[in-house]
Amino acid sequence: GYRGAMLDVARHFFGPDVVKRYIDEIALYKVNYLHLHLADDQGWRIMIDSWPKLATYGGSTQVGGGAGGYYTKAQYSDIVAYAAARNITIIPEIDMPGHTNAALASYAELNCNGKAPALYTGTDVGFSSLCVSKAVTYTFLDDVIRELAAITPGPYIHIGGDEASSTSAADYKTFMTKVFPIVTKYGKQAIGWHDVAKATPPTSVVPQYWGTTTSDSSVSAAAARGNKVLQSPAKKAYLDMKYNSSTPIGQDWAAKIEVRTGYDWNPGTYLSGVGETSVTGVEGPLWTETIRTQKDIEYMAFPRLPGLAELGWSPWSKHDWNAYKNRLASQGPRWQVMGVNFYKSTQVSWP
């Protein structure tokens, strides 16, 4: 039911026209969710009226420097409507309690020491954290989630939760226990990176698995309790991973993912203890530390994203690489006509 793509607009900002172009491209493969990673250490990309400096100051830069940017509420609503017209539901993500330097830089009171750090344009992770013990933290999050929920007709709000290395395990659990009910209060269902499973979330919460192993005791325990799991394993589904050692952009900390590697895995059996009935779907995240342009987005997503969409659509028994690679090859001429900057993998005999 869930066949998703994620675009990180926080590390590098992409304007509404680029997002709409991506929506048009993924709609061709019946992708039905677009998850927008709207806030991270390097930038905050959505206007929140009650905390305006998040966007105007926290959104004023990006990885490597540069102007950054943010969406007004009108622009965001326009993207939501544009996607809906193509049968795609937008899911906004505000990462928390880590990946929050842009917010911490914008409002000093969100820091435990009351001092705002500098804006950040690097690519390190795990150094930032909202102040779990301060009441203002939850006032802030209530405001952000309330305003986002009001302009997001879809069922989900993504609360991040990954790589919170600067938050103790006890504080992390305390934090999430307070955040889950805020999402529910505004009529939405929470998705979080699979790290949230450590906080024993309500069964309505969807852990999104991004790990590099094929077992995770917290996630399998959540599945056993009744939580649905969204599959985005970094070694298979991460669209920012290089295809091979000569790929000019992207990363390889998880794996190098050629087209066949991205197609040849079963979301219903990939993670031990998480069977097919526990998997709500698949999503291809595209993180943008090294991605700067529309052409970069296209190069990393195509031709891998259509394979991920097919994993969502088709029963595993129907999957056959040799048949698939021929069907994929026939997409090449369409992409050329459309001007899509796709990677011409040597694993596929493009016409």
mmCIF file of C-alpha atoms in Angstrom:
data_model
loop_
_atom_site.group_PDB
_atom_site.id
_atom_site.type_symbol
_atom_site.label_atom_id
_atom_site.label_comp_id
_atom_site.label_asym_id
_atom_site.label_seq_id
_atom_site.Cartn_x
_atom_site.Cartn_y
_atom_site.Cartn_z
ATOM 1 C CA GLY A 1 0.000 0.000 0.000
ATOM 2 C CA TYR A 2 2.926 2.352 0.660
ATOM 3 C CA ARG A 3 5.277 2.893 -2.288
ATOM 4 C CA GLY A 4 7.354 5.889 -1.369
ATOM 5 C CA ALA A 5 10.188 8.185 -2.252
ATOM 6 C CA MET A 6 11.917 10.614 0.096
ATOM 7 C CA LEU A 7 13.662 13.830 -0.889
ATOM 8 C CA ASP A 8 16.006 15.564 1.555
ATOM 9 C CA VAL A 9 15.485 19.299 0.984
ATOM 10 C CA ALA A 10 17.339 20.208 4.197
ATOM 11 C CA ARG A 11 20.960 19.420 3.287
ATOM 12 C CA HIS A 12 20.511 21.186 -0.048
ATOM 13 C CA PHE A 13 17.346 23.173 -0.683
ATOM 14 C CA PHE A 14 15.285 22.490 -3.785
ATOM 15 C CA GLY A 15 12.604 24.943 -4.872
ATOM 16 C CA PRO A 16 8.973 24.023 -5.627
ATOM 17 C CA ASP A 17 9.621 23.589 -9.369
ATOM 18 C CA VAL A 18 12.279 20.916 -8.748
ATOM 19 C CA VAL A 19 10.015 19.098 -6.274
ATOM 20 C CA LYS A 20 7.146 19.173 -8.780
ATOM 21 C CA ARG A 21 9.399 17.788 -11.503
ATOM 22 C CA TYR A 22 10.314 14.895 -9.193
ATOM 23 C CA ILE A 23 6.620 14.355 -8.420
ATOM 24 C CA ASP A 24 5.878 14.095 -12.153
ATOM 25 C CA GLU A 25 8.697 11.575 -12.596
ATOM 26 C CA ILE A 26 7.824 9.300 -9.676
ATOM 27 C CA ALA A 27 4.102 9.388 -10.508
ATOM 28 C CA LEU A 28 4.887 7.506 -13.731
ATOM 29 C CA TYR A 29 5.788 4.490 -11.555
ATOM 30 C CA LYS A 30 2.741 4.787 -9.293
ATOM 31 C CA VAL A 31 4.762 5.936 -6.304
ATOM 32 C CA ASN A 32 2.053 7.135 -3.926
ATOM 33 C CA TYR A 33 3.955 8.858 -1.091
ATOM 34 C CA LEU A 34 6.582 11.599 -1.218
ATOM 35 C CA HIS A 35 8.315 12.130 2.113
ATOM 36 C CA LEU A 36 9.960 15.559 2.390
ATOM 37 C CA HIS A 37 12.810 15.772 4.900
ATOM 38 C CA LEU A 38 12.133 19.399 5.863
ATOM 39 C CA ALA A 39 14.503 20.045 8.753
ATOM 40 C CA ASP A 40 18.009 19.009 9.716
ATOM 41 C CA ASP A 41 21.224 20.460 11.123
ATOM 42 C CA GLN A 42 21.897 22.370 7.899
ATOM 43 C CA GLY A 43 18.516 23.947 7.277
ATOM 44 C CA TRP A 44 14.863 24.385 8.250
ATOM 45 C CA ARG A 45 12.690 24.484 5.128
ATOM 46 C CA ILE A 46 9.094 25.266 6.113
ATOM 47 C CA MET A 47 7.626 28.473 7.538
ATOM 48 C CA ILE A 48 6.174 28.031 11.027
ATOM 49 C CA ASP A 49 4.230 31.200 11.874
ATOM 50 C CA SER A 50 4.661 30.877 15.632
ATOM 51 C CA TRP A 51 8.436 30.397 15.287
ATOM 52 C CA PRO A 52 9.300 32.342 12.118
ATOM 53 C CA LYS A 53 13.073 32.449 12.602
ATOM 54 C CA LEU A 54 13.201 28.697 12.000
ATOM 55 C CA ALA A 55 12.734 29.424 8.304
ATOM 56 C CA THR A 56 14.137 32.931 7.920
ATOM 57 C CA TYR A 57 17.329 32.238 9.900
ATOM 58 C CA GLY A 58 17.467 28.456 10.234
ATOM 59 C CA GLY A 59 16.746 28.113 6.522
ATOM 60 C CA SER A 60 19.328 30.658 5.390
ATOM 61 C CA THR A 61 22.107 28.241 4.469
ATOM 62 C CA GLN A 62 22.821 24.634 3.374
ATOM 63 C CA VAL A 63 25.653 22.126 3.064
ATOM 64 C CA GLY A 64 28.763 23.941 1.875
ATOM 65 C CA GLY A 65 27.161 27.348 2.442
ATOM 66 C CA GLY A 66 24.954 29.085 -0.072
ATOM 67 C CA ALA A 67 21.584 30.748 0.221
ATOM 68 C CA GLY A 68 19.507 27.765 1.342
ATOM 69 C CA GLY A 69 15.825 28.638 1.311
ATOM 70 C CA TYR A 70 12.442 27.560 2.636
ATOM 71 C CA TYR A 71 8.848 27.005 1.530
ATOM 72 C CA THR A 72 6.133 29.425 2.483
ATOM 73 C CA LYS A 73 2.945 27.756 3.645
ATOM 74 C CA ALA A 74 1.350 28.679 0.322
ATOM 75 C CA GLN A 75 4.196 27.030 -1.605
ATOM 76 C CA TYR A 76 3.986 23.907 0.554
ATOM 77 C CA SER A 77 0.207 23.717 0.084
ATOM 78 C CA ASP A 78 0.691 24.103 -3.662
ATOM 79 C CA ILE A 79 3.161 21.175 -3.658
ATOM 80 C CA VAL A 80 0.671 19.100 -1.620
ATOM 81 C CA ALA A 81 -2.117 19.846 -4.122
ATOM 82 C CA TYR A 82 0.142 19.210 -7.127
ATOM 83 C CA ALA A 83 1.118 15.835 -5.683
ATOM 84 C CA ALA A 84 -2.470 14.932 -4.776
ATOM 85 C CA ALA A 85 -3.548 15.556 -8.369
ATOM 86 C CA ARG A 86 -1.058 12.820 -9.300
ATOM 87 C CA ASN A 87 -2.227 10.428 -6.562
ATOM 88 C CA ILE A 88 0.773 11.177 -4.331
ATOM 89 C CA THR A 89 0.443 12.044 -0.645
ATOM 90 C CA ILE A 90 3.042 14.362 0.905
ATOM 91 C CA ILE A 91 4.550 13.355 4.250
ATOM 92 C CA PRO A 92 6.437 16.165 6.029
ATOM 93 C CA GLU A 93 9.349 15.290 8.298
ATOM 94 C CA ILE A 94 10.778 17.354 11.135
ATOM 95 C CA ASP A 95 13.713 15.351 12.506
ATOM 96 C CA MET A 96 14.007 15.279 16.323
ATOM 97 C CA PRO A 97 15.519 15.273 18.932
ATOM 98 C CA GLY A 98 18.775 15.132 16.958
ATOM 99 C CA HIS A 99 19.490 16.616 13.523
ATOM 100 C CA THR A 100 18.202 19.890 14.994
ATOM 101 C CA ASN A 101 21.049 22.406 14.773
ATOM 102 C CA ALA A 102 19.094 24.718 12.434
ATOM 103 C CA ALA A 103 16.339 25.001 15.056
ATOM 104 C CA LEU A 104 18.809 25.324 17.949
ATOM 105 C CA ALA A 105 20.620 28.113 16.087
ATOM 106 C CA SER A 106 17.346 29.947 15.479
ATOM 107 C CA TYR A 107 16.084 29.989 19.082
ATOM 108 C CA ALA A 108 18.504 30.029 22.012
ATOM 109 C CA GLU A 109 15.825 28.877 24.459
ATOM 110 C CA LEU A 110 15.662 25.459 22.783
ATOM 111 C CA ASN A 111 19.202 24.742 24.042
ATOM 112 C CA CYS A 112 19.794 23.394 27.542
ATOM 113 C CA ASN A 113 22.415 26.107 28.142
ATOM 114 C CA GLY A 114 20.240 28.871 26.660
ATOM 115 C CA LYS A 115 22.903 29.657 24.048
ATOM 116 C CA ALA A 116 22.294 29.345 20.316
ATOM 117 C CA PRO A 117 25.012 27.540 18.346
ATOM 118 C CA ALA A 118 26.211 28.833 14.981
ATOM 119 C CA LEU A 119 24.491 27.760 11.787
ATOM 120 C CA TYR A 120 26.013 24.562 10.395
ATOM 121 C CA THR A 121 27.035 23.810 6.815
ATOM 122 C CA GLY A 122 29.008 20.571 7.272
ATOM 123 C CA THR A 123 27.844 16.971 6.971
ATOM 124 C CA ASP A 124 28.614 15.404 10.360
ATOM 125 C CA VAL A 125 25.705 13.810 12.253
ATOM 126 C CA GLY A 126 24.815 13.089 15.867
ATOM 127 C CA PHE A 127 26.045 16.276 17.549
ATOM 128 C CA SER A 128 22.794 18.193 18.120
ATOM 129 C CA SER A 129 19.855 17.623 20.443
ATOM 130 C CA LEU A 130 16.767 19.456 21.581
ATOM 131 C CA CYS A 131 16.706 19.981 25.363
ATOM 132 C CA VAL A 132 14.611 17.082 26.626
ATOM 133 C CA SER A 133 14.163 18.521 30.136
ATOM 134 C CA LYS A 134 12.785 21.941 29.110
ATOM 135 C CA ALA A 135 9.041 22.553 28.901
ATOM 136 C CA VAL A 136 9.586 25.019 26.033
ATOM 137 C CA THR A 137 10.805 22.117 23.874
ATOM 138 C CA TYR A 138 7.334 20.564 23.901
ATOM 139 C CA THR A 139 5.584 23.901 23.418
ATOM 140 C CA PHE A 140 7.791 24.344 20.368
ATOM 141 C CA LEU A 141 7.044 20.875 19.010
ATOM 142 C CA ASP A 142 3.321 21.255 19.688
ATOM 143 C CA ASP A 143 3.307 24.469 17.654
ATOM 144 C CA VAL A 144 5.332 22.959 14.794
ATOM 145 C CA ILE A 145 3.247 19.777 14.571
ATOM 146 C CA ARG A 146 -0.033 21.721 14.892
ATOM 147 C CA GLU A 147 0.889 24.092 12.062
ATOM 148 C CA LEU A 148 2.196 21.271 9.854
ATOM 149 C CA ALA A 149 -0.856 19.088 10.475
ATOM 150 C CA ALA A 150 -3.149 21.960 9.474
ATOM 151 C CA ILE A 151 -1.603 22.152 5.978
ATOM 152 C CA THR A 152 -0.977 18.411 5.525
ATOM 153 C CA PRO A 153 -4.140 16.517 4.517
ATOM 154 C CA GLY A 154 -2.343 13.141 4.416
ATOM 155 C CA PRO A 155 -2.439 10.786 7.395
ATOM 156 C CA TYR A 156 1.233 10.934 8.402
ATOM 157 C CA ILE A 157 3.751 13.235 10.039
ATOM 158 C CA HIS A 158 7.332 11.971 10.215
ATOM 159 C CA ILE A 159 9.162 12.763 13.455
ATOM 160 C CA GLY A 160 12.637 11.535 12.501
ATOM 161 C CA GLY A 161 14.339 10.154 15.580
ATOM 162 C CA ASP A 162 17.531 8.819 13.988
ATOM 163 C CA GLU A 163 21.174 9.279 15.003
ATOM 164 C CA ALA A 164 20.341 11.024 18.283
ATOM 165 C CA SER A 165 23.822 10.321 19.643
ATOM 166 C CA SER A 166 23.832 13.451 21.837
ATOM 167 C CA THR A 167 20.663 12.349 23.644
ATOM 168 C CA SER A 168 20.963 9.701 26.377
ATOM 169 C CA ALA A 169 18.889 6.545 25.986
ATOM 170 C CA ALA A 170 16.717 7.526 28.950
ATOM 171 C CA ASP A 171 16.189 11.062 27.630
ATOM 172 C CA TYR A 172 15.398 9.705 24.162
ATOM 173 C CA LYS A 173 12.646 7.492 25.545
ATOM 174 C CA THR A 174 11.279 10.340 27.676
ATOM 175 C CA PHE A 175 11.288 12.640 24.661
ATOM 176 C CA MET A 176 9.501 10.238 22.314
ATOM 177 C CA THR A 177 6.926 9.360 24.971
ATOM 178 C CA LYS A 178 5.983 13.051 24.999
ATOM 179 C CA VAL A 179 6.066 13.540 21.221
ATOM 180 C CA PHE A 180 3.939 10.561 20.113
ATOM 181 C CA PRO A 181 0.768 11.961 21.790
ATOM 182 C CA ILE A 182 1.313 15.406 20.226
ATOM 183 C CA VAL A 183 1.124 13.877 16.739
ATOM 184 C CA THR A 184 -2.019 11.965 17.713
ATOM 185 C CA LYS A 185 -3.572 15.086 19.226
ATOM 186 C CA TYR A 186 -3.499 16.777 15.818
ATOM 187 C CA GLY A 187 -5.101 13.831 14.063
ATOM 188 C CA LYS A 188 -2.012 12.358 12.463
ATOM 189 C CA GLN A 189 -0.143 9.064 12.584
ATOM 190 C CA ALA A 190 3.573 9.206 13.405
ATOM 191 C CA ILE A 191 6.285 7.665 11.262
ATOM 192 C CA GLY A 192 9.814 7.690 12.650
ATOM 193 C CA TRP A 193 13.166 6.257 11.633
ATOM 194 C CA HIS A 194 13.423 2.789 13.160
ATOM 195 C CA ASP A 195 15.380 4.135 16.129
ATOM 196 C CA VAL A 196 11.973 5.134 17.593
ATOM 197 C CA ALA A 197 11.245 1.431 18.162
ATOM 198 C CA LYS A 198 13.620 1.623 21.145
ATOM 199 C CA ALA A 199 11.061 3.888 22.850
ATOM 200 C CA THR A 200 8.350 1.156 22.728
ATOM 201 C CA PRO A 201 5.998 3.286 20.621
ATOM 202 C CA PRO A 202 2.225 2.822 20.395
ATOM 203 C CA THR A 203 1.233 0.383 17.657
ATOM 204 C CA SER A 204 -0.002 3.289 15.517
ATOM 205 C CA VAL A 205 3.610 4.474 15.067
ATOM 206 C CA VAL A 206 5.385 3.241 11.921
ATOM 207 C CA PRO A 207 9.132 2.561 12.348
ATOM 208 C CA GLN A 208 10.990 3.143 9.063
ATOM 209 C CA TYR A 209 13.892 0.697 8.888
ATOM 210 C CA TRP A 210 17.061 2.251 7.470
ATOM 211 C CA GLY A 211 19.713 0.028 9.041
ATOM 212 C CA THR A 212 22.588 -1.882 7.472
ATOM 213 C CA THR A 213 21.878 -5.252 9.117
ATOM 214 C CA THR A 214 19.135 -7.804 8.489
ATOM 215 C CA SER A 215 18.125 -8.039 12.139
ATOM 216 C CA ASP A 216 17.068 -5.444 14.705
ATOM 217 C CA SER A 217 15.630 -6.621 17.999
ATOM 218 C CA SER A 218 13.736 -3.374 18.702
ATOM 219 C CA VAL A 219 12.055 -3.414 15.285
ATOM 220 C CA SER A 220 11.159 -7.107 15.387
ATOM 221 C CA ALA A 221 9.742 -6.611 18.898
ATOM 222 C CA ALA A 222 7.659 -3.678 17.623
ATOM 223 C CA ALA A 223 6.389 -5.817 14.725
ATOM 224 C CA ALA A 224 5.456 -8.557 17.205
ATOM 225 C CA ARG A 225 3.433 -6.010 19.200
ATOM 226 C CA GLY A 226 1.584 -4.934 16.048
ATOM 227 C CA ASN A 227 3.531 -1.972 14.642
ATOM 228 C CA LYS A 228 3.701 -1.829 10.848
ATOM 229 C CA VAL A 229 7.226 -1.361 9.444
ATOM 230 C CA LEU A 230 8.283 0.704 6.430
ATOM 231 C CA GLN A 231 11.274 -0.832 4.647
ATOM 232 C CA SER A 232 14.126 1.457 3.523
ATOM 233 C CA PRO A 233 17.266 -0.585 4.257
ATOM 234 C CA ALA A 234 20.298 1.546 3.430
ATOM 235 C CA LYS A 235 22.103 -1.266 1.588
ATOM 236 C CA LYS A 236 19.191 -1.724 -0.832
ATOM 237 C CA ALA A 237 16.876 1.300 -0.904
ATOM 238 C CA TYR A 238 19.040 4.377 -0.245
ATOM 239 C CA LEU A 239 19.053 6.286 -3.527
ATOM 240 C CA ASP A 240 21.990 8.471 -2.470
ATOM 241 C CA MET A 241 24.362 5.497 -2.419
ATOM 242 C CA LYS A 242 26.801 5.358 -5.327
ATOM 243 C CA TYR A 243 26.175 2.815 -8.079
ATOM 244 C CA ASN A 244 29.872 1.903 -8.168
ATOM 245 C CA SER A 245 33.257 3.374 -7.299
ATOM 246 C CA SER A 246 33.216 5.717 -10.300
ATOM 247 C CA THR A 247 29.829 7.339 -9.542
ATOM 248 C CA PRO A 248 30.615 11.081 -9.405
ATOM 249 C CA ILE A 249 28.117 11.977 -6.643
ATOM 250 C CA GLY A 250 26.524 10.187 -3.718
ATOM 251 C CA GLN A 251 27.922 8.284 -0.747
ATOM 252 C CA ASP A 252 28.960 4.705 -0.042
ATOM 253 C CA TRP A 253 28.985 4.367 3.753
ATOM 254 C CA ALA A 254 26.241 1.717 3.566
ATOM 255 C CA ALA A 255 26.947 0.094 0.213
ATOM 256 C CA LYS A 256 27.333 0.619 -3.487
ATOM 257 C CA ILE A 257 23.966 -0.161 -5.036
ATOM 258 C CA GLU A 258 23.867 -1.140 -8.680
ATOM 259 C CA VAL A 259 20.485 -1.484 -10.353
ATOM 260 C CA ARG A 260 20.198 -5.239 -9.765
ATOM 261 C CA THR A 261 21.144 -4.901 -6.080
ATOM 262 C CA GLY A 262 18.348 -2.376 -5.632
ATOM 263 C CA TYR A 263 15.849 -4.744 -7.251
ATOM 264 C CA ASP A 264 16.901 -8.148 -5.934
ATOM 265 C CA TRP A 265 15.619 -8.145 -2.351
ATOM 266 C CA ASN A 266 12.350 -9.087 -0.696
ATOM 267 C CA PRO A 267 10.903 -6.446 1.662
ATOM 268 C CA GLY A 268 8.701 -9.128 3.225
ATOM 269 C CA THR A 269 11.637 -11.273 4.401
ATOM 270 C CA TYR A 270 14.565 -8.827 4.534
ATOM 271 C CA LEU A 271 14.450 -8.143 8.274
ATOM 272 C CA SER A 272 14.302 -11.142 10.583
ATOM 273 C CA GLY A 273 11.155 -11.212 12.675
ATOM 274 C CA VAL A 274 9.403 -8.741 10.361
ATOM 275 C CA GLY A 275 7.233 -10.793 8.017
ATOM 276 C CA GLU A 276 5.290 -9.614 5.021
ATOM 277 C CA THR A 277 2.123 -8.934 7.016
ATOM 278 C CA SER A 278 4.106 -6.510 9.212
ATOM 279 C CA VAL A 279 5.490 -4.502 6.266
ATOM 280 C CA THR A 280 3.390 -1.530 5.203
ATOM 281 C CA GLY A 281 5.591 -0.780 2.188
ATOM 282 C CA VAL A 282 8.893 0.449 0.811
ATOM 283 C CA GLU A 283 10.532 3.845 0.418
ATOM 284 C CA GLY A 284 13.610 5.079 -1.432
ATOM 285 C CA PRO A 285 15.294 7.874 0.550
ATOM 286 C CA LEU A 286 17.450 10.349 -1.366
ATOM 287 C CA TRP A 287 19.724 12.228 1.031
ATOM 288 C CA THR A 288 21.322 15.295 -0.503
ATOM 289 C CA GLU A 289 24.664 15.992 1.180
ATOM 290 C CA THR A 290 26.249 15.646 -2.298
ATOM 291 C CA ILE A 291 23.125 16.313 -4.403
ATOM 292 C CA ARG A 292 22.774 19.908 -5.606
ATOM 293 C CA THR A 293 20.623 19.984 -8.745
ATOM 294 C CA GLN A 294 17.579 18.456 -10.404
ATOM 295 C CA LYS A 295 19.932 16.539 -12.696
ATOM 296 C CA ASP A 296 21.695 15.091 -9.636
ATOM 297 C CA ILE A 297 18.357 13.941 -8.201
ATOM 298 C CA GLU A 298 17.425 12.252 -11.471
ATOM 299 C CA TYR A 299 20.797 10.553 -11.844
ATOM 300 C CA MET A 300 20.529 8.879 -8.445
ATOM 301 C CA ALA A 301 16.811 8.001 -8.577
ATOM 302 C CA PHE A 302 16.701 6.650 -12.116
ATOM 303 C CA PRO A 303 16.821 3.808 -12.951
ATOM 304 C CA ARG A 304 16.694 2.510 -9.348
ATOM 305 C CA LEU A 305 13.403 3.984 -8.129
ATOM 306 C CA PRO A 306 11.185 2.119 -10.630
ATOM 307 C CA GLY A 307 12.625 -1.157 -9.305
ATOM 308 C CA LEU A 308 11.744 -0.201 -5.746
ATOM 309 C CA ALA A 309 8.226 0.738 -6.871
ATOM 310 C CA GLU A 310 7.895 -2.711 -8.448
ATOM 311 C CA LEU A 311 8.969 -4.332 -5.169
ATOM 312 C CA GLY A 312 6.015 -2.521 -3.637
ATOM 313 C CA TRP A 313 3.595 -3.499 -6.372
ATOM 314 C CA SER A 314 4.332 -7.105 -7.230
ATOM 315 C CA PRO A 315 4.301 -10.341 -5.255
ATOM 316 C CA TRP A 316 7.802 -11.683 -4.693
ATOM 317 C CA SER A 317 7.019 -14.786 -6.766
ATOM 318 C CA LYS A 318 6.674 -12.566 -9.853
ATOM 319 C CA HIS A 319 10.122 -10.987 -9.541
ATOM 320 C CA ASP A 320 12.652 -11.951 -12.164
ATOM 321 C CA TRP A 321 15.708 -9.809 -12.867
ATOM 322 C CA ASN A 322 16.136 -10.999 -16.448
ATOM 323 C CA ALA A 323 12.585 -10.062 -17.377
ATOM 324 C CA TYR A 324 12.728 -6.848 -15.375
ATOM 325 C CA LYS A 325 15.941 -5.537 -16.927
ATOM 326 C CA ASN A 326 14.362 -5.769 -20.390
ATOM 327 C CA ARG A 327 11.268 -3.883 -19.282
ATOM 328 C CA LEU A 328 13.488 -1.319 -17.595
ATOM 329 C CA ALA A 329 15.541 -0.888 -20.758
ATOM 330 C CA SER A 330 12.415 0.159 -22.639
ATOM 331 C CA GLN A 331 12.041 3.098 -20.252
ATOM 332 C CA GLY A 332 15.332 4.573 -21.472
ATOM 333 C CA PRO A 333 13.955 6.172 -24.662
ATOM 334 C CA ARG A 334 11.075 7.705 -22.672
ATOM 335 C CA TRP A 335 13.523 9.257 -20.209
ATOM 336 C CA GLN A 336 15.618 10.610 -23.064
ATOM 337 C CA VAL A 337 12.578 12.304 -24.595
ATOM 338 C CA MET A 338 11.652 13.722 -21.181
ATOM 339 C CA GLY A 339 15.190 14.952 -20.570
ATOM 340 C CA VAL A 340 15.644 12.783 -17.473
ATOM 341 C CA ASN A 341 19.328 12.532 -16.571
ATOM 342 C CA PHE A 342 19.348 8.787 -15.823
ATOM 343 C CA TYR A 343 22.313 6.518 -15.123
ATOM 344 C CA LYS A 344 22.917 4.175 -18.041
ATOM 345 C CA SER A 345 23.863 1.106 -16.031
ATOM 346 C CA THR A 346 25.900 -1.510 -17.893
ATOM 347 C CA GLN A 347 23.651 -4.142 -16.268
ATOM 348 C CA VAL A 348 20.856 -3.051 -18.622
ATOM 349 C CA SER A 349 20.903 -3.247 -22.447
ATOM 350 C CA TRP A 350 19.518 0.185 -23.216
ATOM 351 C CA PRO A 351 18.191 0.598 -26.776
#
